[in-house]
Short mmCIF file of C-alpha atoms in Angstrom, two decimals:
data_model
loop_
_atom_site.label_atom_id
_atom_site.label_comp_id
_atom_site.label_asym_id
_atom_site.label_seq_id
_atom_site.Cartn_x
_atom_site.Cartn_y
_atom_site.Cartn_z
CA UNK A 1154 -7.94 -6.26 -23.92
CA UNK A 1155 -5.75 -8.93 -22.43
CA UNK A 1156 -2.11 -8.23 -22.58
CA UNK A 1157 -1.06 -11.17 -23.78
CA UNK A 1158 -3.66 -11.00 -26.68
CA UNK A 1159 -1.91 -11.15 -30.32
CA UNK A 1160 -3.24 -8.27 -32.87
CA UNK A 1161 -3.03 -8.98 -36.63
CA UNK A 1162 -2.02 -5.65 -37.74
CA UNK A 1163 -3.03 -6.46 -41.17
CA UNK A 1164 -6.55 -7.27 -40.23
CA UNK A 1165 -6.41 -3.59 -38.19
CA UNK A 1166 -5.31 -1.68 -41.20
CA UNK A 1167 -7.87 -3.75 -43.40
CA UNK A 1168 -10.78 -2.81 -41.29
CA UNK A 1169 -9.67 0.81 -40.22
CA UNK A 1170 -9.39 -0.04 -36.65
CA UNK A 1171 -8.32 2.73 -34.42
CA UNK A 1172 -6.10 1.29 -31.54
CA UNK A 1173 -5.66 4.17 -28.76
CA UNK A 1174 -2.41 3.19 -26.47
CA UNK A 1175 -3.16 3.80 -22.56
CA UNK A 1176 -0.57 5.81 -21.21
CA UNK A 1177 0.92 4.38 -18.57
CA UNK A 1178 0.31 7.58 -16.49
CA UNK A 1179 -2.87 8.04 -15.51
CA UNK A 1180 -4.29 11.57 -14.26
CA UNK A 1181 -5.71 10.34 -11.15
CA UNK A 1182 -7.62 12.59 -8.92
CA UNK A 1183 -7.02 13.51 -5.04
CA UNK A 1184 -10.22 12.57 -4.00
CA UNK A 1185 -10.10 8.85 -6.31
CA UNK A 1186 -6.26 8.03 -4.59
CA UNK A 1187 -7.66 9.00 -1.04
CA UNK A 1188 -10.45 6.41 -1.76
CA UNK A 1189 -8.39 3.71 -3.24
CA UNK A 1190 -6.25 3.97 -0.12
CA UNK A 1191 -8.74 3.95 2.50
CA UNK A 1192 -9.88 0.43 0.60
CA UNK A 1193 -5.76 -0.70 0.81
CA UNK A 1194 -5.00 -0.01 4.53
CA UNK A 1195 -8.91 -0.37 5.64
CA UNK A 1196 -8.45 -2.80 9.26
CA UNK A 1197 -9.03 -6.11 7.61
CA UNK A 1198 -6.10 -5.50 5.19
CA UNK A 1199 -4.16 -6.46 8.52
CA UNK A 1200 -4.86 -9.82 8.06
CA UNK A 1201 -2.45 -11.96 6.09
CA UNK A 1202 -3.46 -11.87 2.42
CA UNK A 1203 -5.80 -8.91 2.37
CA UNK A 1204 -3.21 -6.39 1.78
CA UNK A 1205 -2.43 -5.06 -1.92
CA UNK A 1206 0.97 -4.27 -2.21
CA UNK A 1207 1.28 -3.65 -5.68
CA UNK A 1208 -1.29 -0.86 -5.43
CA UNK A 1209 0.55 1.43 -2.68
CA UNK A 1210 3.51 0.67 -5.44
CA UNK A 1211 2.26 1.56 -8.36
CA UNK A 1212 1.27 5.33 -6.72
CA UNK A 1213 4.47 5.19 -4.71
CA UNK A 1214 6.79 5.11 -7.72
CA UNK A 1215 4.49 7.35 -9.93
CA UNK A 1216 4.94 9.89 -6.95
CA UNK A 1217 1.03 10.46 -6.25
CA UNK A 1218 1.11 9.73 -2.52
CA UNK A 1219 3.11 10.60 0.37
CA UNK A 1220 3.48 9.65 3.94
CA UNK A 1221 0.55 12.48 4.95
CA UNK A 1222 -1.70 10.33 2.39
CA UNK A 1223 -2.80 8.18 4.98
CA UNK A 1224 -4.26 8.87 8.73
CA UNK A 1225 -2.09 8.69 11.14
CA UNK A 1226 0.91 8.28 8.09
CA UNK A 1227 1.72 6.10 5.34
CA UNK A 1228 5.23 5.05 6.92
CA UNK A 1229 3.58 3.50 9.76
CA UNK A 1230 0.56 1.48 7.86
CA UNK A 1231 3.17 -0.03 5.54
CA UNK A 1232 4.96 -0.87 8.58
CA UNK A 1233 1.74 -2.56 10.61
CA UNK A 1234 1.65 -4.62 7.29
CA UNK A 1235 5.54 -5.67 6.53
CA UNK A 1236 5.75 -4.02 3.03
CA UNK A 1237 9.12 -3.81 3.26
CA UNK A 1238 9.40 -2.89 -0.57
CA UNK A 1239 7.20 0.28 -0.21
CA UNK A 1240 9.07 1.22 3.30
CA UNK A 1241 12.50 1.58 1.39
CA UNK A 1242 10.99 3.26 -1.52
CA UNK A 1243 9.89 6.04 0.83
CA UNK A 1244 12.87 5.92 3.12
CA UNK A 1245 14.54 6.54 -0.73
CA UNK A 1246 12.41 9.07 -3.19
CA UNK A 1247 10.20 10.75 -0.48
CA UNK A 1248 11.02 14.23 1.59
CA UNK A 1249 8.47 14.65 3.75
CA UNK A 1250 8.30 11.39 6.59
CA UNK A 1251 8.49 13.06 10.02
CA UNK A 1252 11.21 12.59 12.42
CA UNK A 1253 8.90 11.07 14.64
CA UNK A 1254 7.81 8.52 12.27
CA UNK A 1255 11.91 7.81 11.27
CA UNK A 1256 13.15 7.38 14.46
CA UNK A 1257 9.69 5.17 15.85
CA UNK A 1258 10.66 2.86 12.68
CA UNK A 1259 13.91 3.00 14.21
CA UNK A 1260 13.52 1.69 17.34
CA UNK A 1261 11.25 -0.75 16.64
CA UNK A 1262 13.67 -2.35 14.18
CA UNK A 1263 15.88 -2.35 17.12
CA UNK A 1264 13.88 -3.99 19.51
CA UNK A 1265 12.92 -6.58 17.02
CA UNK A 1266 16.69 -7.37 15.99
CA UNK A 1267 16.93 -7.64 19.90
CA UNK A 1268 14.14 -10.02 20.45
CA UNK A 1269 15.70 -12.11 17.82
CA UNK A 1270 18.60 -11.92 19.92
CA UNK A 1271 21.09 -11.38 16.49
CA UNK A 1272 23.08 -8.45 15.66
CA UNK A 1273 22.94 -8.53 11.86
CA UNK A 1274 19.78 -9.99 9.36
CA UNK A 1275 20.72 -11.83 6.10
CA UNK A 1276 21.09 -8.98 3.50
CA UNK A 1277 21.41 -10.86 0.76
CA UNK A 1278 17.70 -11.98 0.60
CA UNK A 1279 15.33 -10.13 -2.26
CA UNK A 1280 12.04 -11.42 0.35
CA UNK A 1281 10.33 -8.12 0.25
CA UNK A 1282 8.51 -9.04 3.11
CA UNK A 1283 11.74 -10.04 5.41
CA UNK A 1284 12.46 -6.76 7.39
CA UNK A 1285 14.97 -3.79 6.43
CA UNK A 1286 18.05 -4.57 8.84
CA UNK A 1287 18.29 -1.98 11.72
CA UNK A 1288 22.05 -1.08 10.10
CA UNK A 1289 20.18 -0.35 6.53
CA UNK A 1290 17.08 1.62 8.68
CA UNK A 1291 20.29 4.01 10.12
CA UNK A 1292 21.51 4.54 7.58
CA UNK A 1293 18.19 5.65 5.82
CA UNK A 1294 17.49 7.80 8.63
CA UNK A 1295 20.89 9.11 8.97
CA UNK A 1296 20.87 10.58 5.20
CA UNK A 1297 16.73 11.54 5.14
CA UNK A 1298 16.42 15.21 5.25
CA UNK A 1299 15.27 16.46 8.49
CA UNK A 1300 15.75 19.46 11.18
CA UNK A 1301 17.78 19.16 14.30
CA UNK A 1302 15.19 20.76 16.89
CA UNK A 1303 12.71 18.10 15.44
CA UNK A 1304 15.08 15.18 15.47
CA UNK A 1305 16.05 15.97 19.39
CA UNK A 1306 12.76 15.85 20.04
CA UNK A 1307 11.94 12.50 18.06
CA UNK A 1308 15.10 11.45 19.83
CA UNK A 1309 14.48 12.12 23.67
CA UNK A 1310 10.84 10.48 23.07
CA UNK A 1311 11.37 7.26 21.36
CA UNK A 1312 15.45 6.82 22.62
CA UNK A 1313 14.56 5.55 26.27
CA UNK A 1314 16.52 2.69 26.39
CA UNK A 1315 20.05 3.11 26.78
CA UNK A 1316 20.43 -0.66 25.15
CA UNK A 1317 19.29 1.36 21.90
CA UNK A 1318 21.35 4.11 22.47
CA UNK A 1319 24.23 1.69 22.49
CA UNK A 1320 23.52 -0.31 19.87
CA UNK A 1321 23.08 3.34 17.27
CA UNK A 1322 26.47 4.30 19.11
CA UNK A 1323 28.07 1.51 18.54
CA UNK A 1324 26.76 1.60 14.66
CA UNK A 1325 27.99 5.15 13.78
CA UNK A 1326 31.51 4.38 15.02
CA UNK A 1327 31.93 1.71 12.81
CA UNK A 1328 30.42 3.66 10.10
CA UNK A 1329 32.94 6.33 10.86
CA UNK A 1330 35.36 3.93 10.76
CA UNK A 1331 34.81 2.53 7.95
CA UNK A 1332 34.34 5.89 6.17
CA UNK A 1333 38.07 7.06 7.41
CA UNK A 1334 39.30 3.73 6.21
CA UNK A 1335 38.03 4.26 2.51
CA UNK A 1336 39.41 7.78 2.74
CA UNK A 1337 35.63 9.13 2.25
CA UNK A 1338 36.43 11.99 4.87
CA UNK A 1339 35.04 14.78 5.01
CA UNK A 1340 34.34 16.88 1.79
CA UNK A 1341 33.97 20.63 0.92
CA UNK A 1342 32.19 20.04 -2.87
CA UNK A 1343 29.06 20.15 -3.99
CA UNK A 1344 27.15 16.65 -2.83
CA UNK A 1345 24.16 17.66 -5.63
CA UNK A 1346 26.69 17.97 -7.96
CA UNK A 1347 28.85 14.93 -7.21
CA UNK A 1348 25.77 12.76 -7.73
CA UNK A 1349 23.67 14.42 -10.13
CA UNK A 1350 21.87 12.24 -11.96
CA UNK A 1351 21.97 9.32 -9.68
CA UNK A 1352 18.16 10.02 -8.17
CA UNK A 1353 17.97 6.74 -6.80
CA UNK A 1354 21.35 6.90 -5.07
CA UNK A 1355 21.08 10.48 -3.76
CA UNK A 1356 20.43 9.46 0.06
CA UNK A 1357 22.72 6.87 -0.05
CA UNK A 1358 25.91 8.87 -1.01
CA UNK A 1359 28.67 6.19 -1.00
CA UNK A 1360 28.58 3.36 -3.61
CA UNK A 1361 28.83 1.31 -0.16
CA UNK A 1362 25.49 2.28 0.51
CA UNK A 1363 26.55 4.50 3.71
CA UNK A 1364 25.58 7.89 4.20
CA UNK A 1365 28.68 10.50 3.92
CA UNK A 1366 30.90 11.40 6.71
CA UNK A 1367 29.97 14.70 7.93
CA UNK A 1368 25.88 13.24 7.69
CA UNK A 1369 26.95 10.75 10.06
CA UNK A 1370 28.37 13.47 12.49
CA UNK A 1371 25.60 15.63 11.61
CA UNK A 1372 23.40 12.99 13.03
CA UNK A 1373 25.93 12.06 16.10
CA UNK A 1374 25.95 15.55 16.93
CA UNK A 1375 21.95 15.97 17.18
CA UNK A 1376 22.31 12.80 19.27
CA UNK A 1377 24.45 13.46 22.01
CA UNK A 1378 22.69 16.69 22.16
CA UNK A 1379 19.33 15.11 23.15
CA UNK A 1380 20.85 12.51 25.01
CA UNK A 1381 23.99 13.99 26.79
CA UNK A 1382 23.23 13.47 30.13
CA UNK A 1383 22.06 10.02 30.03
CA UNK A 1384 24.89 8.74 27.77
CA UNK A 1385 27.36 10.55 29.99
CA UNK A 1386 25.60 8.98 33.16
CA UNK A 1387 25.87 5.36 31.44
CA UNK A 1388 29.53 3.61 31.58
CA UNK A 1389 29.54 1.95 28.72
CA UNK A 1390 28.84 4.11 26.37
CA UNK A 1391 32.79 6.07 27.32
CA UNK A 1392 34.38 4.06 25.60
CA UNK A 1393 32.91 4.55 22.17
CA UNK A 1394 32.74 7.90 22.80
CA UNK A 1395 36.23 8.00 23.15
CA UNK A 1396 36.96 5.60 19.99
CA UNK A 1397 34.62 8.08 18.12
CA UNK A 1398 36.62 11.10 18.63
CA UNK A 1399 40.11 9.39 17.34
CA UNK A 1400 37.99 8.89 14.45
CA UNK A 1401 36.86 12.74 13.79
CA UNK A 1402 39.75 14.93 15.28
CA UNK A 1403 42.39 14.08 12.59
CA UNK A 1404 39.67 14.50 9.69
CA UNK A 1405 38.30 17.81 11.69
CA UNK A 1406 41.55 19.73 11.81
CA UNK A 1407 42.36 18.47 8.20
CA UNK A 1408 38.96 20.64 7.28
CA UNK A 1409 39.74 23.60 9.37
CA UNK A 1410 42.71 23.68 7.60
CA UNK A 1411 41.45 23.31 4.25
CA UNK A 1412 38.58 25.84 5.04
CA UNK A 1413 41.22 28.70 4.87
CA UNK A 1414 42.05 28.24 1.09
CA UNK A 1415 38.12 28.27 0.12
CA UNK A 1416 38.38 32.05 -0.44
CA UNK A 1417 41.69 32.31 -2.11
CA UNK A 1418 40.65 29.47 -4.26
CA UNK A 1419 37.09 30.35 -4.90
CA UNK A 1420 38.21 32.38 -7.81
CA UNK A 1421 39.80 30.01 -9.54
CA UNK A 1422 37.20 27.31 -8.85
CA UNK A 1423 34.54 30.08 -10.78
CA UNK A 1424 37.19 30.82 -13.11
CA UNK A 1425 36.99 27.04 -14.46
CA UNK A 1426 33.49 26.41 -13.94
CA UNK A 1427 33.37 29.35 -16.90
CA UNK A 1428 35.59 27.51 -18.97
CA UNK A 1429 34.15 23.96 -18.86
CA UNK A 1430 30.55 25.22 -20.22
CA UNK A 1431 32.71 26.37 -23.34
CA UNK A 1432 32.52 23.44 -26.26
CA UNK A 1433 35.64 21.99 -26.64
CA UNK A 1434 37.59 23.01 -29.67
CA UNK A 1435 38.20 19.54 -31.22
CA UNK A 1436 34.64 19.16 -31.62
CA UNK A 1437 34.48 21.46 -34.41
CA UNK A 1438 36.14 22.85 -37.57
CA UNK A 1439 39.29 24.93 -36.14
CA UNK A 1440 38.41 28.46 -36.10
CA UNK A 1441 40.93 31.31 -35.58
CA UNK A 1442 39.67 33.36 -32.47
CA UNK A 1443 39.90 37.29 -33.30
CA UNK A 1444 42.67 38.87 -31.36
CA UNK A 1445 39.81 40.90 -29.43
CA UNK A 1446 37.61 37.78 -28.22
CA UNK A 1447 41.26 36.45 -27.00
CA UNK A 1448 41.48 39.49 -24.58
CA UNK A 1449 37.85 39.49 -23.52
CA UNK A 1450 38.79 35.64 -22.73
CA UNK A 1451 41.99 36.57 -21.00
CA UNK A 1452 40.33 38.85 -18.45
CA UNK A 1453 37.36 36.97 -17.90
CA UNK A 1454 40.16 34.59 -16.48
CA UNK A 1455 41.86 37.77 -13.87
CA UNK A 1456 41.56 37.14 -10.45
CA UNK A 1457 42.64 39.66 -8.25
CA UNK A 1458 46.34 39.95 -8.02
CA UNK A 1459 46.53 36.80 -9.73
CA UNK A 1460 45.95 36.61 -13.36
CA UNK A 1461 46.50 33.32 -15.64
CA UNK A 1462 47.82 33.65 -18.88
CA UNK A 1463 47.13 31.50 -22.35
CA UNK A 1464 50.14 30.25 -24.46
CA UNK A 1465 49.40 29.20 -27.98
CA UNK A 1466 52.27 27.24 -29.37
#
């Protein structure tokens, strides 16, 4: 039945017409999605026009494929075809792209920018088929989930330009910068906590859209490690390196310090968390506690040497 298609729901009841509503879920099997996408990325979807995008959308946001879907993975096909749409969708919701396949998408984002010969693409465009800017493809990478000993590797093999190496330097100092600026230095909470709720935003931790502080670090960190010697043999990368540490010492030895008082303070922190699960008081009809659920309270709220104490006025 068309969509569009007008039902007289008189007529319906009239004639006893059962209308059954289509979920918008379907249960579709393994071997029916592995089908359907051998038809979407066979070779002559290459061409312009023979590629469905809406298809590889429809199972992307219903979560029934994932970059192992496809041969030779679903990252890179969507990238042979520009669907820059589906690309950030699984840069966004999905956990298990490779770090080879991040940091190949990487560098050829880089070396197109470069070809281009322009730092920074128009972000303001909704063209899903313009290209991610390299800046928003860091930052994705930066925040997706990976291992260090993998990302090293993914590193040293697809970082063999030093131009690139630059470039990704050059991009987490100002980053960093930024960051420090907006006072989003490093924290010591709960990230899943901080943003539960906010699926869509849970990679991109800042409401700037840049990945937190100590991810960016993270990420410096695994970098220099793969890369040490041929960033320290290279002159101008010294200079950023240097710029970069202004950046992190102050906010480092702000965290060492701050470390010490996690176990004096843990206490208290559990202490709290105990009381905020309890409804609040004004939300129903005032009821005298018994003077023995008062003293379970009160030591529920000891800590060690310290204990807090409840005033009732």
């Amino acid at each position: 039945m068309p969509e569009d298609m007008e039902i007289d729901k008189e007529e319906v009841k009239r004639k006893g017409i059962v209308v059954k509503h289509i979920p918008n879920t379907l249960n579709l099997g393994h071997q029916f999605i592995t089908s359907v996408l051998e038809l979407v990325f066979r070779q002559e979807s290459l061409r312009p026009g023979c590629y469905s995008p809406k298809i590889v959308a429809y199972l992307l946001e219903r979560r029934l494929i994932t970059d192992s879907s496809v041969k030779g993975g679903l990252l890179k096909a969507l990238e042979d075809r520009g669907d820059w749409h589906a690309i950030t969708h699984m840069l966004r919701d999905t956990v298990d792209i490779s770090e080879d396949a991040l940091m190949s998408l990487l560098v050829n984002s880089l070396r197109r920018t470069r070809r281009e010969d322009a730092m920074e693409v128009d972000e303001s465009s909704k063209d899903p088929t313009k290209p991610l800017p390299c800046t928003a493809i860091l930052g994705y990478v930066i925040s997706y989930p990976t291992t260090a000993p993998t990302m090293r590797l993914a590193i040293r093999k697809h970082l063999t330009d030093m131009d690139d190496v630059l470039f990704i330097l050059n991009h987490l100092k100002n980053m960093m910068q930024k960051s420090v600026q907006g006072n989003e230095g490093l924290s010591l909470g709960d990230l899943e906590k901080e943003f539960k709720g906010h699926e869509v935003d849970r990679r991109r931790l800042t409401k700037h859209g840049r990945p937190k502080l100590e991810m960016i670090i993270s990420f410096l960190s695994t970098m220099l490690d793969a890369k040490l010697l041929d960033i320290t043999q290279y002159q101008p990368t010294h200079d950023l390196l240097r710029e970069i540490h202004e950046f992190t010492l102050p906010q480092i030895t702000w965290l060492t310090t701050m470390e010490k008082l996690r176990g004096p303070l843990e206490p208290f922190v559990t202490a709290d968390k105990k009381g905020s699960k309890q409804p609040h008081a004004d939300n129903f009809a005032p009821k005298q506690q018994k003077w023995r659920e008062k003293k379970v309270d009160s030591h529920a709220l000891t800590v060690g040497l310290y204990q807090l104490e409840e005033f009732t006025i």
